[in-house]
């Protein structure tokens, strides 16, 4: 990268990445502030269980992601340290999206009253997506490198590029899980509408909220995949941190809103047994479990 135009393009891409990452972080902080009281009441007051652990991982891993990125953006020490920070950010994004995905999957399974066939289908999709995602991420991370620029254009900020478009594959791999989960919710909503149980406010919340959230997640993953395919290498993963924030906030909001919709329940809102992964102990009149 020798010409001034190429350097200016690089500087522009760094600025765009910084703006979007800053906006993503502010959305994360703003949502946390809005939900803090609900979290204290319904999460921290609950006993330690697997669902509570999933919630806390989903909620707080993004803060570690942005903390690492902000530190190295303002204190770049070496190209290797910058690469390690980007690798850590990529791994943390993948992990938090997996935990958020587990929350949504468990919720969808609970809508189907923990049907074995539905559980098996969702388990296969979740496991295959998680394993393939980490494999793709490991291959992608090996190609990271700092852009070569003349000394007079020395960039005092962590920024790595790669020619690989493998991250588009990673975002594409999660699309089937979102699509199948959305379809399952639509089918279940139709069944409740047909038998008249859709009049329950709780059932309406479960289905409407779930359908809207899955549409958001599917569209965002699709957008990320398309951007990584068509944009130049210096703009790869432009929305990856934003997707982590969207997945985290939607998953956590889903749990908090469902819990808040049944304020008469005991403080211990979660089950600890792996054989009962429902998030709430309420059973609605139509047999759909609250979670």
PDB file of C-alpha atoms in Angstrom:
ATOM      1  CA  UNK A   1       0.000   0.000   0.000  1.00  0.00           C
ATOM      2  CA  UNK A   2       2.129   2.879  -1.295  1.00  0.00           C
ATOM      3  CA  UNK A   3      -0.151   5.465  -2.934  1.00  0.00           C
ATOM      4  CA  UNK A   4      -1.740   8.277  -0.962  1.00  0.00           C
ATOM      5  CA  UNK A   5      -5.207   7.318  -2.241  1.00  0.00           C
ATOM      6  CA  UNK A   6      -4.850   3.816  -0.826  1.00  0.00           C
ATOM      7  CA  UNK A   7      -3.676   5.198   2.497  1.00  0.00           C
ATOM      8  CA  UNK A   8      -6.602   7.625   2.585  1.00  0.00           C
ATOM      9  CA  UNK A   9      -8.973   4.714   1.878  1.00  0.00           C
ATOM     10  CA  UNK A  10      -7.426   2.810   4.771  1.00  0.00           C
ATOM     11  CA  UNK A  11      -7.777   5.799   7.096  1.00  0.00           C
ATOM     12  CA  UNK A  12     -11.399   6.211   6.013  1.00  0.00           C
ATOM     13  CA  UNK A  13     -12.141   2.548   6.758  1.00  0.00           C
ATOM     14  CA  UNK A  14     -10.513   2.884  10.197  1.00  0.00           C
ATOM     15  CA  UNK A  15     -12.757   5.846  10.901  1.00  0.00           C
ATOM     16  CA  UNK A  16     -15.883   3.971   9.767  1.00  0.00           C
ATOM     17  CA  UNK A  17     -14.971   0.971  11.926  1.00  0.00           C
ATOM     18  CA  UNK A  18     -14.383   3.265  14.909  1.00  0.00           C
ATOM     19  CA  UNK A  19     -17.729   5.045  14.468  1.00  0.00           C
ATOM     20  CA  UNK A  20     -19.687   1.812  14.185  1.00  0.00           C
ATOM     21  CA  UNK A  21     -17.861   0.197  17.104  1.00  0.00           C
ATOM     22  CA  UNK A  22     -18.494   3.280  19.239  1.00  0.00           C
ATOM     23  CA  UNK A  23     -22.173   3.286  18.282  1.00  0.00           C
ATOM     24  CA  UNK A  24     -22.387  -0.437  19.101  1.00  0.00           C
ATOM     25  CA  UNK A  25     -20.823   0.118  22.504  1.00  0.00           C
ATOM     26  CA  UNK A  26     -23.203   2.979  23.287  1.00  0.00           C
ATOM     27  CA  UNK A  27     -26.190   0.800  22.366  1.00  0.00           C
ATOM     28  CA  UNK A  28     -24.840  -1.884  24.703  1.00  0.00           C
ATOM     29  CA  UNK A  29     -24.386   0.576  27.584  1.00  0.00           C
ATOM     30  CA  UNK A  30     -27.764   2.238  26.978  1.00  0.00           C
ATOM     31  CA  UNK A  31     -29.601  -1.082  26.973  1.00  0.00           C
ATOM     32  CA  UNK A  32     -27.770  -2.156  30.122  1.00  0.00           C
ATOM     33  CA  UNK A  33     -28.854   1.017  31.889  1.00  0.00           C
ATOM     34  CA  UNK A  34     -32.468   0.485  30.825  1.00  0.00           C
ATOM     35  CA  UNK A  35     -32.498  -3.122  32.048  1.00  0.00           C
ATOM     36  CA  UNK A  36     -30.302  -2.798  35.153  1.00  0.00           C
ATOM     37  CA  UNK A  37     -33.166  -2.728  37.669  1.00  0.00           C
ATOM     38  CA  UNK A  38     -34.892  -5.708  36.053  1.00  0.00           C
ATOM     39  CA  UNK A  39     -31.611  -7.619  36.010  1.00  0.00           C
ATOM     40  CA  UNK A  40     -30.998  -6.968  39.709  1.00  0.00           C
ATOM     41  CA  UNK A  41     -34.530  -8.065  40.560  1.00  0.00           C
ATOM     42  CA  UNK A  42     -34.913 -11.130  38.349  1.00  0.00           C
ATOM     43  CA  UNK A  43     -31.365 -12.345  37.654  1.00  0.00           C
ATOM     44  CA  UNK A  44     -29.094 -11.485  40.548  1.00  0.00           C
ATOM     45  CA  UNK A  45     -31.776 -12.441  43.070  1.00  0.00           C
ATOM     46  CA  UNK A  46     -32.182 -15.880  41.470  1.00  0.00           C
ATOM     47  CA  UNK A  47     -30.137 -18.916  42.471  1.00  0.00           C
ATOM     48  CA  UNK A  48     -27.204 -20.006  40.306  1.00  0.00           C
ATOM     49  CA  UNK A  49     -28.434 -22.195  37.461  1.00  0.00           C
ATOM     50  CA  UNK A  50     -27.442 -22.911  33.864  1.00  0.00           C
ATOM     51  CA  UNK A  51     -29.913 -20.387  32.367  1.00  0.00           C
ATOM     52  CA  UNK A  52     -28.681 -17.692  34.760  1.00  0.00           C
ATOM     53  CA  UNK A  53     -25.091 -18.468  33.727  1.00  0.00           C
ATOM     54  CA  UNK A  54     -26.050 -18.205  30.048  1.00  0.00           C
ATOM     55  CA  UNK A  55     -27.664 -14.843  30.722  1.00  0.00           C
ATOM     56  CA  UNK A  56     -24.614 -13.434  32.515  1.00  0.00           C
ATOM     57  CA  UNK A  57     -22.214 -14.671  29.828  1.00  0.00           C
ATOM     58  CA  UNK A  58     -24.405 -13.231  27.100  1.00  0.00           C
ATOM     59  CA  UNK A  59     -24.759  -9.915  28.898  1.00  0.00           C
ATOM     60  CA  UNK A  60     -21.185  -9.289  30.055  1.00  0.00           C
ATOM     61  CA  UNK A  61     -18.882 -10.862  27.442  1.00  0.00           C
ATOM     62  CA  UNK A  62     -19.533  -7.936  25.033  1.00  0.00           C
ATOM     63  CA  UNK A  63     -18.197  -5.535  27.680  1.00  0.00           C
ATOM     64  CA  UNK A  64     -14.911  -7.479  27.721  1.00  0.00           C
ATOM     65  CA  UNK A  65     -14.867  -7.379  23.919  1.00  0.00           C
ATOM     66  CA  UNK A  66     -15.187  -3.617  23.733  1.00  0.00           C
ATOM     67  CA  UNK A  67     -12.910  -3.087  26.732  1.00  0.00           C
ATOM     68  CA  UNK A  68     -10.105  -4.962  24.960  1.00  0.00           C
ATOM     69  CA  UNK A  69     -10.668  -3.152  21.667  1.00  0.00           C
ATOM     70  CA  UNK A  70     -10.767   0.286  23.303  1.00  0.00           C
ATOM     71  CA  UNK A  71      -7.598  -0.380  25.259  1.00  0.00           C
ATOM     72  CA  UNK A  72      -5.550  -1.485  22.243  1.00  0.00           C
ATOM     73  CA  UNK A  73      -7.039   1.230  20.030  1.00  0.00           C
ATOM     74  CA  UNK A  74      -5.644   3.861  22.384  1.00  0.00           C
ATOM     75  CA  UNK A  75      -2.540   1.963  23.537  1.00  0.00           C
ATOM     76  CA  UNK A  76      -1.220   0.046  20.511  1.00  0.00           C
ATOM     77  CA  UNK A  77       2.048  -1.610  21.461  1.00  0.00           C
ATOM     78  CA  UNK A  78       2.947  -3.904  18.568  1.00  0.00           C
ATOM     79  CA  UNK A  79       1.453  -5.545  15.505  1.00  0.00           C
ATOM     80  CA  UNK A  80       1.385  -8.871  17.311  1.00  0.00           C
ATOM     81  CA  UNK A  81      -0.485  -7.395  20.292  1.00  0.00           C
ATOM     82  CA  UNK A  82      -3.024  -5.857  17.915  1.00  0.00           C
ATOM     83  CA  UNK A  83      -3.537  -9.192  16.176  1.00  0.00           C
ATOM     84  CA  UNK A  84      -4.046 -10.898  19.528  1.00  0.00           C
ATOM     85  CA  UNK A  85      -6.637  -8.302  20.551  1.00  0.00           C
ATOM     86  CA  UNK A  86      -8.541  -8.795  17.288  1.00  0.00           C
ATOM     87  CA  UNK A  87      -8.429 -12.563  17.756  1.00  0.00           C
ATOM     88  CA  UNK A  88      -9.716 -12.216  21.306  1.00  0.00           C
ATOM     89  CA  UNK A  89     -12.529  -9.944  20.088  1.00  0.00           C
ATOM     90  CA  UNK A  90     -13.487 -12.429  17.371  1.00  0.00           C
ATOM     91  CA  UNK A  91     -13.529 -15.358  19.818  1.00  0.00           C
ATOM     92  CA  UNK A  92     -15.542 -13.408  22.386  1.00  0.00           C
ATOM     93  CA  UNK A  93     -18.062 -12.383  19.726  1.00  0.00           C
ATOM     94  CA  UNK A  94     -18.480 -16.010  18.686  1.00  0.00           C
ATOM     95  CA  UNK A  95     -18.840 -17.211  22.275  1.00  0.00           C
ATOM     96  CA  UNK A  96     -21.413 -14.593  23.258  1.00  0.00           C
ATOM     97  CA  UNK A  97     -23.414 -15.237  20.089  1.00  0.00           C
ATOM     98  CA  UNK A  98     -23.379 -18.956  20.941  1.00  0.00           C
ATOM     99  CA  UNK A  99     -24.664 -18.312  24.466  1.00  0.00           C
ATOM    100  CA  UNK A 100     -27.325 -15.939  23.118  1.00  0.00           C
ATOM    101  CA  UNK A 101     -28.255 -18.563  20.540  1.00  0.00           C
ATOM    102  CA  UNK A 102     -28.618 -21.169  23.283  1.00  0.00           C
ATOM    103  CA  UNK A 103     -31.045 -18.899  25.138  1.00  0.00           C
ATOM    104  CA  UNK A 104     -33.177 -18.502  22.017  1.00  0.00           C
ATOM    105  CA  UNK A 105     -32.995 -22.214  21.203  1.00  0.00           C
ATOM    106  CA  UNK A 106     -34.051 -23.233  24.712  1.00  0.00           C
ATOM    107  CA  UNK A 107     -36.891 -20.752  24.559  1.00  0.00           C
ATOM    108  CA  UNK A 108     -38.083 -22.119  21.198  1.00  0.00           C
ATOM    109  CA  UNK A 109     -37.844 -25.667  22.527  1.00  0.00           C
ATOM    110  CA  UNK A 110     -39.906 -24.682  25.570  1.00  0.00           C
ATOM    111  CA  UNK A 111     -42.605 -23.228  23.284  1.00  0.00           C
ATOM    112  CA  UNK A 112     -42.926 -26.739  21.845  1.00  0.00           C
ATOM    113  CA  UNK A 113     -43.201 -28.207  25.370  1.00  0.00           C
ATOM    114  CA  UNK A 114     -39.721 -29.721  25.076  1.00  0.00           C
ATOM    115  CA  UNK A 115     -40.724 -31.956  22.180  1.00  0.00           C
ATOM    116  CA  UNK A 116     -37.935 -34.490  21.543  1.00  0.00           C
ATOM    117  CA  UNK A 117     -37.926 -34.144  17.775  1.00  0.00           C
ATOM    118  CA  UNK A 118     -37.817 -30.358  17.947  1.00  0.00           C
ATOM    119  CA  UNK A 119     -35.098 -30.554  20.594  1.00  0.00           C
ATOM    120  CA  UNK A 120     -33.027 -32.906  18.440  1.00  0.00           C
ATOM    121  CA  UNK A 121     -33.385 -30.675  15.377  1.00  0.00           C
ATOM    122  CA  UNK A 122     -32.401 -27.539  17.275  1.00  0.00           C
ATOM    123  CA  UNK A 123     -29.524 -29.344  19.002  1.00  0.00           C
ATOM    124  CA  UNK A 124     -28.053 -30.545  15.710  1.00  0.00           C
ATOM    125  CA  UNK A 125     -28.284 -27.069  14.186  1.00  0.00           C
ATOM    126  CA  UNK A 126     -26.825 -25.394  17.274  1.00  0.00           C
ATOM    127  CA  UNK A 127     -23.905 -27.803  17.689  1.00  0.00           C
ATOM    128  CA  UNK A 128     -23.028 -27.840  13.986  1.00  0.00           C
ATOM    129  CA  UNK A 129     -23.168 -24.045  13.818  1.00  0.00           C
ATOM    130  CA  UNK A 130     -20.997 -23.648  16.933  1.00  0.00           C
ATOM    131  CA  UNK A 131     -18.326 -26.139  15.858  1.00  0.00           C
ATOM    132  CA  UNK A 132     -18.125 -24.917  12.256  1.00  0.00           C
ATOM    133  CA  UNK A 133     -18.067 -21.299  13.441  1.00  0.00           C
ATOM    134  CA  UNK A 134     -15.041 -21.865  15.663  1.00  0.00           C
ATOM    135  CA  UNK A 135     -13.250 -23.794  12.901  1.00  0.00           C
ATOM    136  CA  UNK A 136     -13.827 -20.978  10.407  1.00  0.00           C
ATOM    137  CA  UNK A 137     -12.754 -18.402  12.986  1.00  0.00           C
ATOM    138  CA  UNK A 138      -9.502 -20.235  13.696  1.00  0.00           C
ATOM    139  CA  UNK A 139      -8.637 -20.367   9.985  1.00  0.00           C
ATOM    140  CA  UNK A 140      -9.555 -16.693   9.495  1.00  0.00           C
ATOM    141  CA  UNK A 141      -7.456 -15.527  12.451  1.00  0.00           C
ATOM    142  CA  UNK A 142      -4.282 -16.966  10.916  1.00  0.00           C
ATOM    143  CA  UNK A 143      -4.526 -14.531   7.968  1.00  0.00           C
ATOM    144  CA  UNK A 144      -4.733 -11.358  10.059  1.00  0.00           C
ATOM    145  CA  UNK A 145      -1.956  -8.857   9.417  1.00  0.00           C
ATOM    146  CA  UNK A 146      -1.303  -5.173   9.881  1.00  0.00           C
ATOM    147  CA  UNK A 147      -1.576  -3.093   6.678  1.00  0.00           C
ATOM    148  CA  UNK A 148       1.705  -1.987   5.202  1.00  0.00           C
ATOM    149  CA  UNK A 149       1.956   1.804   4.961  1.00  0.00           C
ATOM    150  CA  UNK A 150       4.863   4.225   4.478  1.00  0.00           C
ATOM    151  CA  UNK A 151       6.494   5.406   7.696  1.00  0.00           C
ATOM    152  CA  UNK A 152       5.256   8.979   7.129  1.00  0.00           C
ATOM    153  CA  UNK A 153       1.676   7.572   7.314  1.00  0.00           C
ATOM    154  CA  UNK A 154       2.286   5.690  10.558  1.00  0.00           C
ATOM    155  CA  UNK A 155      -1.078   4.687  12.027  1.00  0.00           C
ATOM    156  CA  UNK A 156      -1.235   4.851  15.809  1.00  0.00           C
ATOM    157  CA  UNK A 157      -4.205   2.551  16.185  1.00  0.00           C
ATOM    158  CA  UNK A 158      -4.781  -1.185  16.127  1.00  0.00           C
ATOM    159  CA  UNK A 159      -6.135  -2.211  12.754  1.00  0.00           C
ATOM    160  CA  UNK A 160      -5.674  -5.514  10.949  1.00  0.00           C
ATOM    161  CA  UNK A 161      -6.780  -6.639   7.514  1.00  0.00           C
ATOM    162  CA  UNK A 162      -7.162  -9.950   5.754  1.00  0.00           C
ATOM    163  CA  UNK A 163      -7.970 -10.999   2.235  1.00  0.00           C
ATOM    164  CA  UNK A 164     -10.087 -13.883   3.506  1.00  0.00           C
ATOM    165  CA  UNK A 165     -13.876 -13.710   3.261  1.00  0.00           C
ATOM    166  CA  UNK A 166     -14.348 -16.677   5.581  1.00  0.00           C
ATOM    167  CA  UNK A 167     -16.233 -14.593   8.122  1.00  0.00           C
ATOM    168  CA  UNK A 168     -19.074 -14.341   5.619  1.00  0.00           C
ATOM    169  CA  UNK A 169     -19.274 -18.134   5.834  1.00  0.00           C
ATOM    170  CA  UNK A 170     -19.426 -17.878   9.617  1.00  0.00           C
ATOM    171  CA  UNK A 171     -22.392 -15.505   9.486  1.00  0.00           C
ATOM    172  CA  UNK A 172     -24.028 -17.631   6.794  1.00  0.00           C
ATOM    173  CA  UNK A 173     -23.766 -20.785   8.916  1.00  0.00           C
ATOM    174  CA  UNK A 174     -26.047 -19.352  11.586  1.00  0.00           C
ATOM    175  CA  UNK A 175     -28.802 -18.430   9.116  1.00  0.00           C
ATOM    176  CA  UNK A 176     -30.336 -21.963   8.998  1.00  0.00           C
ATOM    177  CA  UNK A 177     -30.661 -21.988  12.804  1.00  0.00           C
ATOM    178  CA  UNK A 178     -32.445 -18.633  12.817  1.00  0.00           C
ATOM    179  CA  UNK A 179     -34.642 -19.618   9.859  1.00  0.00           C
ATOM    180  CA  UNK A 180     -35.694 -22.963  11.380  1.00  0.00           C
ATOM    181  CA  UNK A 181     -36.337 -21.385  14.790  1.00  0.00           C
ATOM    182  CA  UNK A 182     -38.428 -18.654  13.185  1.00  0.00           C
ATOM    183  CA  UNK A 183     -40.415 -21.241  11.237  1.00  0.00           C
ATOM    184  CA  UNK A 184     -41.024 -23.277  14.401  1.00  0.00           C
ATOM    185  CA  UNK A 185     -42.344 -20.213  16.213  1.00  0.00           C
ATOM    186  CA  UNK A 186     -44.597 -19.302  13.284  1.00  0.00           C
ATOM    187  CA  UNK A 187     -46.021 -22.827  13.165  1.00  0.00           C
ATOM    188  CA  UNK A 188     -46.586 -22.854  16.910  1.00  0.00           C
ATOM    189  CA  UNK A 189     -48.226 -19.413  16.782  1.00  0.00           C
ATOM    190  CA  UNK A 190     -50.573 -20.650  14.041  1.00  0.00           C
ATOM    191  CA  UNK A 191     -51.476 -23.688  16.147  1.00  0.00           C
ATOM    192  CA  UNK A 192     -52.339 -21.464  19.105  1.00  0.00           C
ATOM    193  CA  UNK A 193     -54.303 -19.113  16.871  1.00  0.00           C
ATOM    194  CA  UNK A 194     -56.236 -22.029  15.435  1.00  0.00           C
ATOM    195  CA  UNK A 195     -57.200 -23.555  18.790  1.00  0.00           C
ATOM    196  CA  UNK A 196     -58.057 -20.185  20.354  1.00  0.00           C
ATOM    197  CA  UNK A 197     -55.334 -20.073  22.991  1.00  0.00           C
ATOM    198  CA  UNK A 198     -53.685 -17.050  21.359  1.00  0.00           C
ATOM    199  CA  UNK A 199     -55.962 -14.793  23.436  1.00  0.00           C
ATOM    200  CA  UNK A 200     -53.586 -15.248  26.393  1.00  0.00           C
ATOM    201  CA  UNK A 201     -51.448 -12.125  26.818  1.00  0.00           C
ATOM    202  CA  UNK A 202     -48.486 -14.262  27.818  1.00  0.00           C
ATOM    203  CA  UNK A 203     -48.793 -16.432  24.701  1.00  0.00           C
ATOM    204  CA  UNK A 204     -49.018 -13.332  22.520  1.00  0.00           C
ATOM    205  CA  UNK A 205     -45.874 -11.924  24.158  1.00  0.00           C
ATOM    206  CA  UNK A 206     -43.993 -15.180  23.668  1.00  0.00           C
ATOM    207  CA  UNK A 207     -44.768 -15.524  19.981  1.00  0.00           C
ATOM    208  CA  UNK A 208     -44.776 -11.910  18.825  1.00  0.00           C
ATOM    209  CA  UNK A 209     -41.562 -11.135  20.684  1.00  0.00           C
ATOM    210  CA  UNK A 210     -39.845 -14.305  19.480  1.00  0.00           C
ATOM    211  CA  UNK A 211     -40.855 -13.842  15.854  1.00  0.00           C
ATOM    212  CA  UNK A 212     -39.717 -10.203  15.767  1.00  0.00           C
ATOM    213  CA  UNK A 213     -36.402 -11.027  17.457  1.00  0.00           C
ATOM    214  CA  UNK A 214     -35.648 -13.885  15.066  1.00  0.00           C
ATOM    215  CA  UNK A 215     -36.410 -11.654  12.088  1.00  0.00           C
ATOM    216  CA  UNK A 216     -33.948  -9.067  13.452  1.00  0.00           C
ATOM    217  CA  UNK A 217     -31.244 -11.695  14.009  1.00  0.00           C
ATOM    218  CA  UNK A 218     -31.744 -13.337  10.610  1.00  0.00           C
ATOM    219  CA  UNK A 219     -31.646 -10.013   8.740  1.00  0.00           C
ATOM    220  CA  UNK A 220     -28.586  -8.809  10.641  1.00  0.00           C
ATOM    221  CA  UNK A 221     -26.669 -12.042   9.963  1.00  0.00           C
ATOM    222  CA  UNK A 222     -27.653 -11.882   6.304  1.00  0.00           C
ATOM    223  CA  UNK A 223     -26.522  -8.250   6.135  1.00  0.00           C
ATOM    224  CA  UNK A 224     -23.187  -9.136   7.716  1.00  0.00           C
ATOM    225  CA  UNK A 225     -22.671 -11.996   5.270  1.00  0.00           C
ATOM    226  CA  UNK A 226     -23.451  -9.783   2.247  1.00  0.00           C
ATOM    227  CA  UNK A 227     -21.217  -6.959   3.483  1.00  0.00           C
ATOM    228  CA  UNK A 228     -18.292  -9.346   3.978  1.00  0.00           C
ATOM    229  CA  UNK A 229     -18.773 -10.711   0.467  1.00  0.00           C
ATOM    230  CA  UNK A 230     -19.061  -7.461  -1.453  1.00  0.00           C
ATOM    231  CA  UNK A 231     -17.039  -4.894   0.506  1.00  0.00           C
ATOM    232  CA  UNK A 232     -13.251  -4.455   0.132  1.00  0.00           C
ATOM    233  CA  UNK A 233     -11.038  -6.304   2.642  1.00  0.00           C
ATOM    234  CA  UNK A 234     -10.465  -3.159   4.709  1.00  0.00           C
ATOM    235  CA  UNK A 235     -14.203  -3.105   5.493  1.00  0.00           C
ATOM    236  CA  UNK A 236     -14.554  -6.762   6.475  1.00  0.00           C
ATOM    237  CA  UNK A 237     -16.443  -7.470   9.713  1.00  0.00           C
ATOM    238  CA  UNK A 238     -17.788  -3.934   9.687  1.00  0.00           C
ATOM    239  CA  UNK A 239     -20.919  -4.945  11.614  1.00  0.00           C
ATOM    240  CA  UNK A 240     -19.599  -7.931  13.566  1.00  0.00           C
ATOM    241  CA  UNK A 241     -19.458  -6.086  16.903  1.00  0.00           C
ATOM    242  CA  UNK A 242     -22.901  -4.629  16.272  1.00  0.00           C
ATOM    243  CA  UNK A 243     -24.245  -8.138  15.690  1.00  0.00           C
ATOM    244  CA  UNK A 244     -22.773  -9.250  19.013  1.00  0.00           C
ATOM    245  CA  UNK A 245     -24.562  -6.356  20.709  1.00  0.00           C
ATOM    246  CA  UNK A 246     -27.859  -7.085  18.949  1.00  0.00           C
ATOM    247  CA  UNK A 247     -27.724 -10.787  19.857  1.00  0.00           C
ATOM    248  CA  UNK A 248     -26.793 -10.012  23.459  1.00  0.00           C
ATOM    249  CA  UNK A 249     -29.400  -7.319  24.061  1.00  0.00           C
ATOM    250  CA  UNK A 250     -32.259  -9.232  22.423  1.00  0.00           C
ATOM    251  CA  UNK A 251     -31.520 -12.474  24.280  1.00  0.00           C
ATOM    252  CA  UNK A 252     -31.223 -10.718  27.643  1.00  0.00           C
ATOM    253  CA  UNK A 253     -34.282  -8.569  27.050  1.00  0.00           C
ATOM    254  CA  UNK A 254     -36.273 -11.650  26.113  1.00  0.00           C
ATOM    255  CA  UNK A 255     -35.528 -13.316  29.446  1.00  0.00           C
ATOM    256  CA  UNK A 256     -36.158 -10.188  31.496  1.00  0.00           C
ATOM    257  CA  UNK A 257     -39.426  -9.307  29.757  1.00  0.00           C
ATOM    258  CA  UNK A 258     -40.789 -12.829  30.088  1.00  0.00           C
ATOM    259  CA  UNK A 259     -39.881 -12.900  33.754  1.00  0.00           C
ATOM    260  CA  UNK A 260     -41.390  -9.468  34.345  1.00  0.00           C
ATOM    261  CA  UNK A 261     -44.619 -10.581  32.646  1.00  0.00           C
ATOM    262  CA  UNK A 262     -45.224 -12.965  35.583  1.00  0.00           C
ATOM    263  CA  UNK A 263     -44.438 -10.834  38.649  1.00  0.00           C
ATOM    264  CA  UNK A 264     -46.313 -13.209  40.971  1.00  0.00           C
ATOM    265  CA  UNK A 265     -43.647 -15.898  40.560  1.00  0.00           C
ATOM    266  CA  UNK A 266     -41.059 -16.705  43.219  1.00  0.00           C
ATOM    267  CA  UNK A 267     -37.679 -14.966  43.147  1.00  0.00           C
ATOM    268  CA  UNK A 268     -35.980 -18.166  42.010  1.00  0.00           C
ATOM    269  CA  UNK A 269     -37.211 -18.026  38.449  1.00  0.00           C
ATOM    270  CA  UNK A 270     -34.930 -20.598  36.871  1.00  0.00           C
ATOM    271  CA  UNK A 271     -34.609 -24.351  36.899  1.00  0.00           C
ATOM    272  CA  UNK A 272     -31.177 -25.871  37.490  1.00  0.00           C
ATOM    273  CA  UNK A 273     -31.776 -29.322  36.071  1.00  0.00           C
ATOM    274  CA  UNK A 274     -30.478 -29.932  32.555  1.00  0.00           C
ATOM    275  CA  UNK A 275     -33.515 -32.109  31.969  1.00  0.00           C
ATOM    276  CA  UNK A 276     -35.759 -29.063  32.523  1.00  0.00           C
ATOM    277  CA  UNK A 277     -34.338 -26.143  30.624  1.00  0.00           C
ATOM    278  CA  UNK A 278     -37.440 -23.996  30.906  1.00  0.00           C
ATOM    279  CA  UNK A 279     -36.707 -20.544  32.248  1.00  0.00           C
ATOM    280  CA  UNK A 280     -39.833 -20.157  34.321  1.00  0.00           C
ATOM    281  CA  UNK A 281     -41.868 -22.542  36.431  1.00  0.00           C
ATOM    282  CA  UNK A 282     -45.265 -21.286  35.290  1.00  0.00           C
ATOM    283  CA  UNK A 283     -47.489 -23.510  33.141  1.00  0.00           C
ATOM    284  CA  UNK A 284     -49.978 -21.607  31.064  1.00  0.00           C
ATOM    285  CA  UNK A 285     -53.525 -22.965  30.684  1.00  0.00           C
ATOM    286  CA  UNK A 286     -52.838 -24.213  27.167  1.00  0.00           C
ATOM    287  CA  UNK A 287     -49.833 -26.221  28.307  1.00  0.00           C
ATOM    288  CA  UNK A 288     -47.156 -23.918  26.984  1.00  0.00           C
ATOM    289  CA  UNK A 289     -44.525 -23.443  29.656  1.00  0.00           C
ATOM    290  CA  UNK A 290     -43.286 -20.041  30.648  1.00  0.00           C
ATOM    291  CA  UNK A 291     -39.548 -19.661  30.496  1.00  0.00           C
TER     292      UNK A 291
END
